[in-house]
């Protein structure tokens, strides 16, 4: 018999404190609106294994009465490059009409075990307006499971 267990254990999320009587929910969103731009960060999970990819989506809403000509996402804390590698980013950078919303997606690969959180800010340079800083929950990256020998006596 072989047994594989992640070295940092496992993590799960549930809104229930007793028997599972509802859906187990892992996605999380943090909404901040402190100006004419509002931003929300959504992560798929809070626990990953080395080698897995993750996507963070930042949804930005323009609450101004005019179009924003250039929307930027600033990495306030882009995370530890020894734990997480940014593979690509899509969306953002263009104009955003009044009252509309866009999503900027970051694709990362977990490269080493550890814990980190990421934080971002949406900025409209032409208006000198920005959203509040949005921060991800703590992301746990665990080592890939390794085979372990189990001897039954």
Short mmCIF file of C-alpha atoms in Angstrom, two decimals:
data_model
loop_
_atom_site.label_atom_id
_atom_site.label_comp_id
_atom_site.label_asym_id
_atom_site.label_seq_id
_atom_site.Cartn_x
_atom_site.Cartn_y
_atom_site.Cartn_z
CA UNK A 1 0.00 0.00 0.00
CA UNK A 2 1.29 3.48 -0.84
CA UNK A 3 0.20 6.68 0.85
CA UNK A 4 0.86 10.23 -0.38
CA UNK A 5 0.40 13.18 1.98
CA UNK A 6 1.39 16.81 1.33
CA UNK A 7 4.15 17.86 3.72
CA UNK A 8 2.25 20.98 4.84
CA UNK A 9 -1.07 19.16 5.23
CA UNK A 10 -4.32 19.98 3.47
CA UNK A 11 -6.66 22.94 3.67
CA UNK A 12 -10.36 23.14 2.92
CA UNK A 13 -13.07 25.75 3.28
CA UNK A 14 -16.63 25.21 4.44
CA UNK A 15 -19.31 27.56 5.63
CA UNK A 16 -20.68 24.81 7.87
CA UNK A 17 -19.67 24.13 11.45
CA UNK A 18 -21.39 20.77 11.71
CA UNK A 19 -22.61 18.14 9.28
CA UNK A 20 -22.33 19.21 5.65
CA UNK A 21 -25.84 20.41 4.85
CA UNK A 22 -24.86 22.93 2.20
CA UNK A 23 -22.33 23.45 -0.56
CA UNK A 24 -18.68 23.59 0.41
CA UNK A 25 -17.46 26.95 -0.82
CA UNK A 26 -13.85 27.79 -1.65
CA UNK A 27 -14.02 30.91 -3.88
CA UNK A 28 -13.66 34.18 -1.98
CA UNK A 29 -14.21 37.79 -2.98
CA UNK A 30 -13.11 40.92 -1.21
CA UNK A 31 -14.94 44.09 -2.23
CA UNK A 32 -13.52 47.54 -1.62
CA UNK A 33 -15.03 50.80 -2.81
CA UNK A 34 -13.33 53.91 -1.55
CA UNK A 35 -13.52 56.25 -4.52
CA UNK A 36 -14.68 56.46 -8.08
CA UNK A 37 -13.04 53.14 -8.87
CA UNK A 38 -14.08 50.04 -7.01
CA UNK A 39 -12.19 46.77 -7.18
CA UNK A 40 -12.88 43.19 -6.16
CA UNK A 41 -10.34 40.37 -6.04
CA UNK A 42 -11.44 36.79 -6.55
CA UNK A 43 -9.23 33.77 -5.96
CA UNK A 44 -10.26 30.27 -6.81
CA UNK A 45 -8.76 28.57 -3.75
CA UNK A 46 -6.40 29.33 -0.89
CA UNK A 47 -4.35 26.14 -1.04
CA UNK A 48 -2.17 25.02 -3.95
CA UNK A 49 0.52 22.43 -4.65
CA UNK A 50 3.89 23.19 -6.23
CA UNK A 51 3.44 23.03 -10.01
CA UNK A 52 -0.24 23.98 -9.97
CA UNK A 53 -1.47 27.08 -11.75
CA UNK A 54 -3.75 29.66 -10.20
CA UNK A 55 -5.78 32.52 -11.56
CA UNK A 56 -6.58 35.73 -9.71
CA UNK A 57 -9.23 37.97 -11.24
CA UNK A 58 -9.49 41.64 -10.37
CA UNK A 59 -12.83 43.16 -11.31
CA UNK A 60 -12.76 46.95 -11.60
CA UNK A 61 -15.85 49.16 -11.85
CA UNK A 62 -15.71 52.75 -13.10
CA UNK A 63 -18.10 54.75 -10.89
CA UNK A 64 -17.11 58.04 -12.52
CA UNK A 65 -19.51 59.83 -14.87
CA UNK A 66 -16.82 59.89 -17.58
CA UNK A 67 -14.79 57.27 -19.45
CA UNK A 68 -11.40 56.35 -18.02
CA UNK A 69 -8.91 56.42 -20.90
CA UNK A 70 -6.26 54.26 -19.30
CA UNK A 71 -6.84 51.78 -16.49
CA UNK A 72 -3.78 50.39 -14.70
CA UNK A 73 -3.42 47.68 -12.09
CA UNK A 74 -0.52 48.30 -9.71
CA UNK A 75 1.10 45.43 -7.85
CA UNK A 76 1.29 46.82 -4.34
CA UNK A 77 2.67 43.48 -3.14
CA UNK A 78 3.29 41.11 -6.08
CA UNK A 79 4.27 38.24 -3.79
CA UNK A 80 7.50 36.32 -3.33
CA UNK A 81 8.97 35.37 -6.75
CA UNK A 82 10.59 32.39 -5.04
CA UNK A 83 7.11 30.96 -4.29
CA UNK A 84 5.00 32.18 -7.20
CA UNK A 85 5.81 32.85 -10.87
CA UNK A 86 3.65 35.23 -12.92
CA UNK A 87 2.99 33.50 -16.24
CA UNK A 88 0.64 35.99 -17.91
CA UNK A 89 -1.86 38.79 -17.38
CA UNK A 90 -4.87 39.61 -19.55
CA UNK A 91 -7.29 42.52 -19.65
CA UNK A 92 -7.03 46.08 -18.41
CA UNK A 93 -4.93 48.84 -19.90
CA UNK A 94 -7.67 50.18 -22.15
CA UNK A 95 -10.53 52.59 -21.71
CA UNK A 96 -13.37 51.89 -19.31
CA UNK A 97 -16.71 53.67 -19.96
CA UNK A 98 -18.63 55.27 -17.09
CA UNK A 99 -20.55 52.73 -15.02
CA UNK A 100 -18.94 49.72 -16.68
CA UNK A 101 -16.78 46.90 -15.34
CA UNK A 102 -13.76 45.00 -16.61
CA UNK A 103 -11.70 42.07 -15.35
CA UNK A 104 -7.93 41.74 -15.27
CA UNK A 105 -6.71 38.17 -14.86
CA UNK A 106 -3.31 37.10 -13.56
CA UNK A 107 -2.09 33.54 -14.16
CA UNK A 108 0.55 32.22 -11.76
CA UNK A 109 2.37 28.93 -11.20
CA UNK A 110 3.29 27.80 -7.68
CA UNK A 111 7.05 27.06 -7.67
CA UNK A 112 7.96 26.43 -4.00
CA UNK A 113 6.15 25.70 -0.71
CA UNK A 114 5.28 28.56 1.63
CA UNK A 115 2.62 31.15 2.47
CA UNK A 116 1.99 34.53 0.88
CA UNK A 117 -0.67 37.08 0.03
CA UNK A 118 -0.90 39.44 -2.92
CA UNK A 119 -2.27 42.98 -3.00
CA UNK A 120 -3.24 45.27 -5.86
CA UNK A 121 -4.70 48.71 -6.58
CA UNK A 122 -6.64 49.90 -9.66
CA UNK A 123 -5.44 53.31 -10.87
CA UNK A 124 -6.86 55.81 -13.37
CA UNK A 125 -3.80 58.00 -14.14
CA UNK A 126 -5.70 60.72 -16.04
CA UNK A 127 -8.02 61.38 -13.09
CA UNK A 128 -5.55 60.75 -10.24
CA UNK A 129 -8.17 58.40 -8.80
CA UNK A 130 -7.64 54.88 -7.55
CA UNK A 131 -9.35 52.08 -5.72
CA UNK A 132 -8.38 51.01 -2.25
CA UNK A 133 -5.72 48.34 -1.91
CA UNK A 134 -7.21 44.88 -2.29
CA UNK A 135 -5.45 41.91 -0.74
CA UNK A 136 -5.83 38.20 -1.36
CA UNK A 137 -6.37 35.82 1.51
CA UNK A 138 -3.21 34.02 2.63
CA UNK A 139 -2.32 31.51 -0.06
CA UNK A 140 -0.71 28.27 1.10
CA UNK A 141 1.56 26.47 -1.34
CA UNK A 142 2.39 22.95 -0.29
CA UNK A 143 4.94 20.47 -1.60
CA UNK A 144 3.76 17.91 -4.09
CA UNK A 145 2.66 14.66 -2.41
CA UNK A 146 5.47 12.11 -2.14
CA UNK A 147 4.95 8.37 -2.02
CA UNK A 148 5.36 6.94 1.45
CA UNK A 149 5.76 3.33 2.46
CA UNK A 150 3.26 2.01 4.94
CA UNK A 151 3.91 -1.26 6.72
CA UNK A 152 0.96 -2.97 8.37
CA UNK A 153 1.86 -5.17 11.35
#
